[in-house]
mmCIF file of C-alpha atoms and ligand atoms in Angstrom:
data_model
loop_
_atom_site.group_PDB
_atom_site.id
_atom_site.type_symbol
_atom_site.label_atom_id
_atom_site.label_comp_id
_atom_site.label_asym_id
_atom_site.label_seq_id
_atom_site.Cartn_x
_atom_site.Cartn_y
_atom_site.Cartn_z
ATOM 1 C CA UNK A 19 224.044 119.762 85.426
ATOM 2 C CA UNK A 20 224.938 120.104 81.890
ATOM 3 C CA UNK A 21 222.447 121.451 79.195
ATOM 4 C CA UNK A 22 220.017 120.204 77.506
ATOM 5 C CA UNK A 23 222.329 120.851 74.157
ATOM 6 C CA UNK A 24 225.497 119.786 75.668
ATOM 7 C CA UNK A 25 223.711 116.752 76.259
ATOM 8 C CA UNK A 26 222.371 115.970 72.883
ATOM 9 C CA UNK A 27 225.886 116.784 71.651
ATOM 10 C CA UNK A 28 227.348 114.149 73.682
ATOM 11 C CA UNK A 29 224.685 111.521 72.955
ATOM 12 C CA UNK A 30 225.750 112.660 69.328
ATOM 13 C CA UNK A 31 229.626 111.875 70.274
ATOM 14 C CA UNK A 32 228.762 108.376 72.103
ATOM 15 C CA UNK A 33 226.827 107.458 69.335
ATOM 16 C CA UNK A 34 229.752 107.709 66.776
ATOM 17 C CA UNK A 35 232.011 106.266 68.507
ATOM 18 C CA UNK A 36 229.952 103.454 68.746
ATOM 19 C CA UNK A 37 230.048 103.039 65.194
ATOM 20 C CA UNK A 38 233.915 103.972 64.738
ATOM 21 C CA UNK A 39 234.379 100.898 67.204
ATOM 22 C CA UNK A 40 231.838 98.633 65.189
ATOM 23 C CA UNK A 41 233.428 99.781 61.423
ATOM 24 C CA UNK A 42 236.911 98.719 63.199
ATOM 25 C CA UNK A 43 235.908 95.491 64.327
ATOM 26 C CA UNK A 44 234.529 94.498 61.147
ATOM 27 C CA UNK A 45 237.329 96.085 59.287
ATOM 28 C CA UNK A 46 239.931 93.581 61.943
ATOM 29 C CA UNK A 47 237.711 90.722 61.499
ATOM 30 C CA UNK A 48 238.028 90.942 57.647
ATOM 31 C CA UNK A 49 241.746 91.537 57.466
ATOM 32 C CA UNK A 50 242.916 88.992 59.914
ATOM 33 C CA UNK A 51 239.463 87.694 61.471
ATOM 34 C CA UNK A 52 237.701 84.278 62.317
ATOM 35 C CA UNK A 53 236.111 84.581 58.884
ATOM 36 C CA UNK A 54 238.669 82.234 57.500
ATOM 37 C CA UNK A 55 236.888 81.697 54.241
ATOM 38 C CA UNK A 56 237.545 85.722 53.351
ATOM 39 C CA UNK A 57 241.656 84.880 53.619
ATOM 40 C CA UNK A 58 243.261 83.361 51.056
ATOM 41 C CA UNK A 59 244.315 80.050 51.621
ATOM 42 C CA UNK A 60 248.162 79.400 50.831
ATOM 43 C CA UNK A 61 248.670 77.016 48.257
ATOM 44 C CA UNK A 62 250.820 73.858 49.527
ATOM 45 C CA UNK A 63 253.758 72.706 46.897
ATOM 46 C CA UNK A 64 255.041 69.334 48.573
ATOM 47 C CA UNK A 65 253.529 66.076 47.621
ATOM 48 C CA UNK A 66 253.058 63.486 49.136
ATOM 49 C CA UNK A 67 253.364 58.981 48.804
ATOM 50 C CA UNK A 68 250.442 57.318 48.030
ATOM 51 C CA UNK A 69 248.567 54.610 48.665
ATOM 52 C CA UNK A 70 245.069 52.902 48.121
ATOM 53 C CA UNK A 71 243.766 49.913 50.557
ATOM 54 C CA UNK A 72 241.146 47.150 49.519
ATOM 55 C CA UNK A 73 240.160 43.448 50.516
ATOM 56 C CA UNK A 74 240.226 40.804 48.301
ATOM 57 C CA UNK A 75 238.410 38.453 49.877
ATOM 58 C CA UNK A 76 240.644 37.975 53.046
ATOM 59 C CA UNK A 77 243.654 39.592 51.501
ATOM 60 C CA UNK A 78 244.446 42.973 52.103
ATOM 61 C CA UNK A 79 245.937 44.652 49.144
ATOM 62 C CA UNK A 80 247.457 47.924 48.843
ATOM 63 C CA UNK A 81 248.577 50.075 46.139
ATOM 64 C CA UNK A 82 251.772 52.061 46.903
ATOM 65 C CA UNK A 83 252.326 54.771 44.586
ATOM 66 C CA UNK A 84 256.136 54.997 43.000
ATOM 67 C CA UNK A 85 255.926 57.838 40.614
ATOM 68 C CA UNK A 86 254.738 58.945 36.932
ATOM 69 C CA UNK A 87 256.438 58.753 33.224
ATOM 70 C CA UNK A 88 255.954 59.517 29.972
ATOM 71 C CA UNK A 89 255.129 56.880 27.708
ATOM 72 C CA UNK A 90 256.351 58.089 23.604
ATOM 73 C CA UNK A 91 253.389 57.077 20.921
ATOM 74 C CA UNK A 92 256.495 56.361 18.813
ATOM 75 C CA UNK A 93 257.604 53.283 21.844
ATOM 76 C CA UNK A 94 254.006 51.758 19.662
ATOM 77 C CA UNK A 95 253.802 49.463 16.982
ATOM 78 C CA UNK A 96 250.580 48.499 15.331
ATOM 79 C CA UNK A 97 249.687 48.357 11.792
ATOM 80 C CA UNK A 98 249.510 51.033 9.476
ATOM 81 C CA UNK A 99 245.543 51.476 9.470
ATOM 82 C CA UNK A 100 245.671 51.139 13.338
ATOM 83 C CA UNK A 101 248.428 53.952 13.722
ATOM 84 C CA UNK A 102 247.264 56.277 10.932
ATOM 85 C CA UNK A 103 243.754 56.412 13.105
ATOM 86 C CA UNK A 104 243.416 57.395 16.673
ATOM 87 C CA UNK A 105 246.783 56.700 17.423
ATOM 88 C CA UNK A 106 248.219 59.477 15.176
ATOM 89 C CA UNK A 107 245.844 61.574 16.897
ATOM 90 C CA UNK A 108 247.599 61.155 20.589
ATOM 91 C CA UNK A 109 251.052 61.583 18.906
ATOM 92 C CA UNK A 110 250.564 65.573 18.793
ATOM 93 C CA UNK A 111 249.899 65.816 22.471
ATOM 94 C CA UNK A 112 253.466 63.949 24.304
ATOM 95 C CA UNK A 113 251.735 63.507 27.556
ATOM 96 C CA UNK A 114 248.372 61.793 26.131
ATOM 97 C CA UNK A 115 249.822 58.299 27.275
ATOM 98 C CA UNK A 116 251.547 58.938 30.869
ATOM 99 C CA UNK A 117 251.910 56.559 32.789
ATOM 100 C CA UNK A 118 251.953 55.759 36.543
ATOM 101 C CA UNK A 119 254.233 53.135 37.865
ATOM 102 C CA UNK A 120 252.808 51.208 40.999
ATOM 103 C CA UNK A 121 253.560 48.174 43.492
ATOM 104 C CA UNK A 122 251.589 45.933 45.032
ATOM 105 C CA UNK A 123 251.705 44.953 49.035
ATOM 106 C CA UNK A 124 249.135 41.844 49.654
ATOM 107 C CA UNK A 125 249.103 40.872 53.376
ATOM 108 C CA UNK A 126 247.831 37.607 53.474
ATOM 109 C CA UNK A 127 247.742 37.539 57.333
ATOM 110 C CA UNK A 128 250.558 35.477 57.477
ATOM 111 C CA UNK A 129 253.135 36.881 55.004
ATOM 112 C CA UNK A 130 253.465 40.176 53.898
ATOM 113 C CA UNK A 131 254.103 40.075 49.971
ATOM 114 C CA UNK A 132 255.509 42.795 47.552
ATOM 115 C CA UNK A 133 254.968 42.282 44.100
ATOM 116 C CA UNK A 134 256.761 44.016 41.822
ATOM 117 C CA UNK A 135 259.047 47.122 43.507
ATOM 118 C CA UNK A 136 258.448 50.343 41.439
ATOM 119 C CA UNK A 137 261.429 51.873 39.598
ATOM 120 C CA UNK A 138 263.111 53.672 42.831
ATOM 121 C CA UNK A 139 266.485 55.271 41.133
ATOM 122 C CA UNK A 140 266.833 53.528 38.349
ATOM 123 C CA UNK A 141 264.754 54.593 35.709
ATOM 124 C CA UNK A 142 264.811 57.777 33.782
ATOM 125 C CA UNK A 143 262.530 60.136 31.723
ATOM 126 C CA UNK A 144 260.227 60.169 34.640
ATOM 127 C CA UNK A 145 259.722 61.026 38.881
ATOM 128 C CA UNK A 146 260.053 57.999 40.450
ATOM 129 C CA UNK A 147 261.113 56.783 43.928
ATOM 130 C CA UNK A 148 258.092 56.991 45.588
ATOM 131 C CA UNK A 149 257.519 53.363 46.812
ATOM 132 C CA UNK A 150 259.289 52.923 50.249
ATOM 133 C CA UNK A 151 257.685 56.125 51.132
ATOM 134 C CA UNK A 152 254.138 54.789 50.427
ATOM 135 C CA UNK A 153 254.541 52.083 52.128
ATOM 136 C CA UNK A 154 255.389 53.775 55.276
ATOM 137 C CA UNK A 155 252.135 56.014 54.855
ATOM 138 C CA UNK A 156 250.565 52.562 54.846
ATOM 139 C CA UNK A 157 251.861 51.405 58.002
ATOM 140 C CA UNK A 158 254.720 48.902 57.027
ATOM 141 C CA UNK A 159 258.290 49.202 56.809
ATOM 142 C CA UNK A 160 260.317 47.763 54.071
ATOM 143 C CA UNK A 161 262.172 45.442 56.967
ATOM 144 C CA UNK A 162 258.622 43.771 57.597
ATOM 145 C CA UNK A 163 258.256 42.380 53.628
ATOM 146 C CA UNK A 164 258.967 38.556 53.458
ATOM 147 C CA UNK A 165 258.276 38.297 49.978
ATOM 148 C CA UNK A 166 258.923 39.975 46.960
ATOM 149 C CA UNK A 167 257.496 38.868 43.897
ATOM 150 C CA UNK A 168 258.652 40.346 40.174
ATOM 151 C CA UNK A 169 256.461 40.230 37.079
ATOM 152 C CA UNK A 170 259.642 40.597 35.094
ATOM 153 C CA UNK A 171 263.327 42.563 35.610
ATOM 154 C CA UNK A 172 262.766 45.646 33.903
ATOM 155 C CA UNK A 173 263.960 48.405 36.065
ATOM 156 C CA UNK A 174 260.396 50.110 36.435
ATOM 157 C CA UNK A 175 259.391 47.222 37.613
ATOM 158 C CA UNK A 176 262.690 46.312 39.916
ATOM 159 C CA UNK A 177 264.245 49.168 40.594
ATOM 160 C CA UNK A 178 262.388 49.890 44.035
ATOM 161 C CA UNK A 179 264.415 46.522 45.486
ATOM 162 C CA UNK A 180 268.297 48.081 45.687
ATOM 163 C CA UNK A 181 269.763 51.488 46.277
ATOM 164 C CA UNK A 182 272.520 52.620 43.743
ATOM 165 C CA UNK A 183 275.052 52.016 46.156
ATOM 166 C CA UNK A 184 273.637 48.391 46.280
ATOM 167 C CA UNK A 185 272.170 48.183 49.516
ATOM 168 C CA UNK A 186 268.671 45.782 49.760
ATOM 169 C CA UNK A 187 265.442 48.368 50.222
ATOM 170 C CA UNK A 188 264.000 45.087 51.717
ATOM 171 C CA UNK A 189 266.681 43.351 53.872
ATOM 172 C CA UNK A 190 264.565 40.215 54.847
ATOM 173 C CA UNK A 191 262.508 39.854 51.878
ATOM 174 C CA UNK A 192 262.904 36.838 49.735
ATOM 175 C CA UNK A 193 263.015 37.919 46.295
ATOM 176 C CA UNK A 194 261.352 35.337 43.297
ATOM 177 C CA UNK A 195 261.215 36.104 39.526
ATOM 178 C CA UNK A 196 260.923 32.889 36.681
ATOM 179 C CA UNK A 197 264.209 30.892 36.023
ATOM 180 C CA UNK A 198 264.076 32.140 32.212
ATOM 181 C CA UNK A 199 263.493 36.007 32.881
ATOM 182 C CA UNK A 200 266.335 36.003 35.691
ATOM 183 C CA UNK A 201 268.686 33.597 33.000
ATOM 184 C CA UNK A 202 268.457 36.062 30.250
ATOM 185 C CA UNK A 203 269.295 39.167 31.949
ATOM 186 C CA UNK A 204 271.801 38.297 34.216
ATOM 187 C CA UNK A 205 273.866 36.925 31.869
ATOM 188 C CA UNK A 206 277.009 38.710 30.905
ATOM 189 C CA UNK A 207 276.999 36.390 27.688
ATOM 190 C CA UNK A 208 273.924 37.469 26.328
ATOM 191 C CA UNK A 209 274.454 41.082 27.573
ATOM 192 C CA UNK A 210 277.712 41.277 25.903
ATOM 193 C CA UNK A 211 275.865 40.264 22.336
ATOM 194 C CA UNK A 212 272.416 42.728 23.059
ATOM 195 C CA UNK A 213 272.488 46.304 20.899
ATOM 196 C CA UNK A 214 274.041 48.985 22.426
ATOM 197 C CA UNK A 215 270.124 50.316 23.190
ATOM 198 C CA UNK A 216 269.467 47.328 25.279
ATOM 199 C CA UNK A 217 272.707 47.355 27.019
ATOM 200 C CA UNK A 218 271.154 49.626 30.400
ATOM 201 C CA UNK A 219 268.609 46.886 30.671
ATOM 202 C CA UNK A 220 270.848 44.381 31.376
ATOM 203 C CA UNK A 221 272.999 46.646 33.482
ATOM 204 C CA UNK A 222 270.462 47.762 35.773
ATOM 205 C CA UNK A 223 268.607 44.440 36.398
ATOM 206 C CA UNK A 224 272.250 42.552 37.207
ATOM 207 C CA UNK A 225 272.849 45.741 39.406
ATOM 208 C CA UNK A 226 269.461 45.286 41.270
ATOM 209 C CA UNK A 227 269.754 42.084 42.093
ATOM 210 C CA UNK A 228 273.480 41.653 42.838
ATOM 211 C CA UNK A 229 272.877 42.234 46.742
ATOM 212 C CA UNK A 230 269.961 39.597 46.639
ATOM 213 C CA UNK A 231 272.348 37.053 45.240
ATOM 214 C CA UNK A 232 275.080 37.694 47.429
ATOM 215 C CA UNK A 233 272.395 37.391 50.461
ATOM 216 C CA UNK A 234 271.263 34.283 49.268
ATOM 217 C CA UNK A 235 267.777 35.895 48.838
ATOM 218 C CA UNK A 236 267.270 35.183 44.929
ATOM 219 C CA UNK A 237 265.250 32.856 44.101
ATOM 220 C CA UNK A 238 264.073 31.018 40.346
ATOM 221 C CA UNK A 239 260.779 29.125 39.139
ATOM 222 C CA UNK A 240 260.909 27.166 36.457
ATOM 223 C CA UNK A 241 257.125 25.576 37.041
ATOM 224 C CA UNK A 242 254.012 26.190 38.624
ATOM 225 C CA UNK A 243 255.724 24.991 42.063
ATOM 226 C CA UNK A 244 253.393 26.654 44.781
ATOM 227 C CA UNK A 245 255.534 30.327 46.398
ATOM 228 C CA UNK A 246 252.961 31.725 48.260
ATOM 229 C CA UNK A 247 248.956 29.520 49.161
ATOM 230 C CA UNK A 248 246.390 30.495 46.878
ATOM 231 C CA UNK A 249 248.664 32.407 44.478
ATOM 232 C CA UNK A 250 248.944 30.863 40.755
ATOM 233 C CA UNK A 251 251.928 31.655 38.510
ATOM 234 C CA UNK A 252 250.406 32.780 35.263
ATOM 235 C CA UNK A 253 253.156 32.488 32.388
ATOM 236 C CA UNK A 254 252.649 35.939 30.054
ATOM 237 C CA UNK A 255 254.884 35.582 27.920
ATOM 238 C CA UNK A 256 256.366 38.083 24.933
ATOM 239 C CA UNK A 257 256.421 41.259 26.884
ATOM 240 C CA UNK A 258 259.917 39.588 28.250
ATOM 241 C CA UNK A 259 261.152 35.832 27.855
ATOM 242 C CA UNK A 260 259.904 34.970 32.035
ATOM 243 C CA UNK A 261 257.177 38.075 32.038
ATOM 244 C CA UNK A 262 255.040 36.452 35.083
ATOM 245 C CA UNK A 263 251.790 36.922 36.249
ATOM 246 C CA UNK A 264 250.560 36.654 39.739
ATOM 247 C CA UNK A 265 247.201 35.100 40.777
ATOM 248 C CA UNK A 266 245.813 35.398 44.204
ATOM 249 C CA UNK A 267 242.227 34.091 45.328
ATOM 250 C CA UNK A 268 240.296 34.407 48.631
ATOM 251 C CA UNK A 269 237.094 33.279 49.198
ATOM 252 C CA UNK A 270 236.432 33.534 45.695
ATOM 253 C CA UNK A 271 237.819 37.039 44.384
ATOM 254 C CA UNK A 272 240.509 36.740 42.570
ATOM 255 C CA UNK A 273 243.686 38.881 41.697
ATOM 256 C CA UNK A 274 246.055 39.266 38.970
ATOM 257 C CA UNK A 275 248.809 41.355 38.709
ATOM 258 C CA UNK A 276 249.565 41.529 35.365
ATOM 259 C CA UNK A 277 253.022 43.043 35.085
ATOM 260 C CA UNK A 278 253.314 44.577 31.683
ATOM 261 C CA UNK A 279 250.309 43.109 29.747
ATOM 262 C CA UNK A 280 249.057 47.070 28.963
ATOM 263 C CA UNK A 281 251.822 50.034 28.625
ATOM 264 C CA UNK A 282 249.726 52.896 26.867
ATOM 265 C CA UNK A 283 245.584 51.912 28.119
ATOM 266 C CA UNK A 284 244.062 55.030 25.687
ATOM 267 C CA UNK A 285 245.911 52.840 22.797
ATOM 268 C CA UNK A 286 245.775 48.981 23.555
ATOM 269 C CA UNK A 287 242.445 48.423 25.777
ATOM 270 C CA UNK A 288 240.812 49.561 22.145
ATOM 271 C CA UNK A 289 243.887 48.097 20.196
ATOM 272 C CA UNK A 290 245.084 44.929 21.869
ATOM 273 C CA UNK A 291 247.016 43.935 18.763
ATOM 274 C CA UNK A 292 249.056 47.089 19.259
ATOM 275 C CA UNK A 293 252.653 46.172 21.405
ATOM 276 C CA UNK A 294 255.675 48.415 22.457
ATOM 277 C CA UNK A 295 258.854 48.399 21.556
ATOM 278 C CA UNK A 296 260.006 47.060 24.633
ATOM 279 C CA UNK A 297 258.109 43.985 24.015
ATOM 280 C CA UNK A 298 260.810 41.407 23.100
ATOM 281 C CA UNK A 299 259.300 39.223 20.839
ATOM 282 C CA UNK A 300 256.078 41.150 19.250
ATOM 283 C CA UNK A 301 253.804 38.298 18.441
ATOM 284 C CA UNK A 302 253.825 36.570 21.671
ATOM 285 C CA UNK A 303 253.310 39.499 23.588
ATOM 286 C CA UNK A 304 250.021 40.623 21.329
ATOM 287 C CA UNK A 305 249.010 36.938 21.185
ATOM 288 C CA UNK A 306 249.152 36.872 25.574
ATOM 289 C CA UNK A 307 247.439 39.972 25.607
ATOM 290 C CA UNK A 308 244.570 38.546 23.161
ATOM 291 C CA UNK A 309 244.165 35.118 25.024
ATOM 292 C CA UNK A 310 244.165 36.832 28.632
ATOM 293 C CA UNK A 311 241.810 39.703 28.115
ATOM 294 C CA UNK A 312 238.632 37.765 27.383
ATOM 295 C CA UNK A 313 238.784 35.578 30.544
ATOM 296 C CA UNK A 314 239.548 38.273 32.888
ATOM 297 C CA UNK A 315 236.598 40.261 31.556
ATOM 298 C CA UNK A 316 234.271 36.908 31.670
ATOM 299 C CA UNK A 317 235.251 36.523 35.236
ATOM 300 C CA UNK A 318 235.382 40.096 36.331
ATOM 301 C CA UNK A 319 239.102 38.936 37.850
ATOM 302 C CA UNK A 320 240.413 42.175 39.747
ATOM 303 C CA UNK A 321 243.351 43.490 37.845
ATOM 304 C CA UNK A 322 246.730 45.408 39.663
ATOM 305 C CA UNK A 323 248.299 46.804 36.551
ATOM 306 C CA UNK A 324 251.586 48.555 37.584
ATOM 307 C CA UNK A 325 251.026 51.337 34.750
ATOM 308 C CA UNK A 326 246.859 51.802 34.648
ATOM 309 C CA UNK A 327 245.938 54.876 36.129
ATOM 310 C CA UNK A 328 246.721 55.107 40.038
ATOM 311 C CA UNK A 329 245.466 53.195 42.026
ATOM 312 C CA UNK A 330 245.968 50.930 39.156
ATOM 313 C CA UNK A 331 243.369 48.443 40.194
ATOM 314 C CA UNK A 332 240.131 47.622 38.145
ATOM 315 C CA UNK A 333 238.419 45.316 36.220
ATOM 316 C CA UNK A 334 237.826 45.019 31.733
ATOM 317 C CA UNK A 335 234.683 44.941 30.306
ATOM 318 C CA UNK A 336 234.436 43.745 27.003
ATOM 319 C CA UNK A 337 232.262 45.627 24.225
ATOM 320 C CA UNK A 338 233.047 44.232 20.856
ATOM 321 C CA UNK A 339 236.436 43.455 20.110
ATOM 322 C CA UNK A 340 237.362 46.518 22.455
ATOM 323 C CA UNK A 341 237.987 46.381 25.851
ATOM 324 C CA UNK A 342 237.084 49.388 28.691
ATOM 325 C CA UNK A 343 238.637 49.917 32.410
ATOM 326 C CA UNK A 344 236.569 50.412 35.442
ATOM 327 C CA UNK A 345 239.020 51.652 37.838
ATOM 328 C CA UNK A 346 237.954 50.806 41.683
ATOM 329 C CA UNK A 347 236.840 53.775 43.285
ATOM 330 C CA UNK A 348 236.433 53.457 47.359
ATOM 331 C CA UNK A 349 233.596 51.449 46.108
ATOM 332 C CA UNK A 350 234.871 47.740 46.373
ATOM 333 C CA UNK A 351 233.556 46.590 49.499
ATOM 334 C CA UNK A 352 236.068 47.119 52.471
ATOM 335 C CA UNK A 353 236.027 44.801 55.364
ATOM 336 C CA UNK A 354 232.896 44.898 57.192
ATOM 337 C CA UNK A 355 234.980 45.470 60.691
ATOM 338 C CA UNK A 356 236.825 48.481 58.902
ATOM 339 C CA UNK A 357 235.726 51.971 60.964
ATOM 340 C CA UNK A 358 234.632 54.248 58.090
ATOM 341 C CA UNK A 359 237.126 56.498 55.757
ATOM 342 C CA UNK A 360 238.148 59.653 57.789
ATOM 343 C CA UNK A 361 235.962 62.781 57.808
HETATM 344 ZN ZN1 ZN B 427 256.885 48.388 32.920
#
């Protein structure tokens, strides 16, 4: 029998051990423990495609994400008043007018439609490339597109369609741009007289579609002869000599995708007299901006702008003679059979 001290003394003993034990488990729980939130999460550096889904009526249209660019205040031209004022402003911060650059995938339950392709490889000053991937993330491959349908042949807007070693992105898609825009750049005539600044223009977009030719898979319009049901050509004109726009309607809703109607939003939504220097003949391509603006604000047409913020859909409203962009934001209603966005 021990006594009554030893005892005491080894209550005394149990007793701090109990607490060593209890300090170490708290001080193992907080180093490497289930409290999670006490860790520091490691950040994670790869990015990755994007896309954005909505109905339009009973189209499904996505949004596949091809990549970002700077757009240079200096690429506008407005008049002096209109430049000296808020314009000026954004020419002290370069990256004030970024822009995204953004295709188009309409399913129309029987076809599955591209319009316009992104910039893939072929356009500089920005990180591109992005579009094939996105539209994997959507569930589609490029070998499932039937159609592909370009505003105009600028290489942000083309690029997407052809590796640099010339192979087709979209082997069984029928490509279809307007008889004028595909005339004037894929001639070597009018190439060989453009200004040296120019000349890449021309070089990329007869690059581009070279394999489409050769495939037979190039098609011209010249009219308002019917591509795709319920899709309207819309001639927009100025931007380029065959800028197109495209016009879908379901049920109802419509859908244009407007090509290169609005390069720099922060400038021409408030300034619509303001163009870029890309535009190739300055007056039409204010005076199309002028005429279409109005209506689509009127009729609250959906708009798929290639460079408007991503997802680059949204509608105008009008306020004076300025115009403001209400982006869609997972509000536009989804289908009704649609189980909800993940959690
Ligand atoms: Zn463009």
């Amino acid at each position: 029998m021990s006594s009554p001290v030893v005892k005491s003394r080894n209550v005394l003993k149990r007793n701090s051990m109990r607490v060593a034990a209890a300090l170490l488990a708290a001080l193992a729980s907080f180093v490497a423990g289930p409290n999670a939130a006490l860790a520091a999460a490691p950040q994670h550096h790869d990015r990755v495609p994007g896309f954005y889904r909505m109905k339009v009526g009973d189209l499904e249209v996505t949004a596949l994400f091809d990549g970002t660019g700077v757009f240079d205040p200096h690429w506008l031209k407005g008049t002096k008043a209109t430049m000296d004022g808020g314009v000026k402003a954004l020419q002290e911060d370069p990256h004030m007018l970024d822009v995204a650059d953004v295709g188009f995938l309409v399913n129309t339950g029987k076809q599955l439609i591209l319009v316009d392709a992104g910039a893939g490889t072929w356009w500089g000053g920005g990180a591109f490339g992005c579009l094939a991937g996105s539209l994997r993330s959507a569930g589609y491959t490029p070998e499932e597109v039937d159609i592909v349908l370009v505003t105009h042949l600028h290489s942000d807007h083309v690029g997407g369609l052809t590796t640099q070693v010339g192979k087709r992105v979209f082997p069984n898609a029928d490509v279809y741009v307007a008889k004028a825009e595909s005339d004037f750049w894929l001639s070597p005539e009018i190439a060989a007289k453009a200004p040296k600044d120019a000349q890449p223009f021309f070089q990329s977009a007869q690059a581009i579609a070279a394999p489409y030719i050769k495939a037979g898979k190039w098609h011209t319009f010249s009219g308002s002869e019917p591509i795709v049901d319920g899709m309207q050509l819309v001639p927009l004109p100025g931007h380029t000599l065959g800028h197109t726009g495209y016009e879908f309607s379901s049920k109802g809703q419509k859908i244009l995708f407007w090509g290169d109607i609005i390069h720099a939003q922060r400038v021409q939504l408030q300034h619509p007299e303001v163009t870029a220097i890309f535009d190739i003949d300055q007056n039409a391509a204010a005076a199309t901006r002028l005429q279409l603006l109005p209506r689509l604000a009127r009729e609250h047409v959906l708009i798929a702008g290639p460079h408007m913020p991503f997802p680059a859909l949204g509608r105008l409203r009008k306020e004076g003679n300025e115009y403001s962009w209400a982006p869609v934001v997972f509000t536009d209603q989804w289908d009704e059979h649609a189980p909800p966005l993940q959690k």
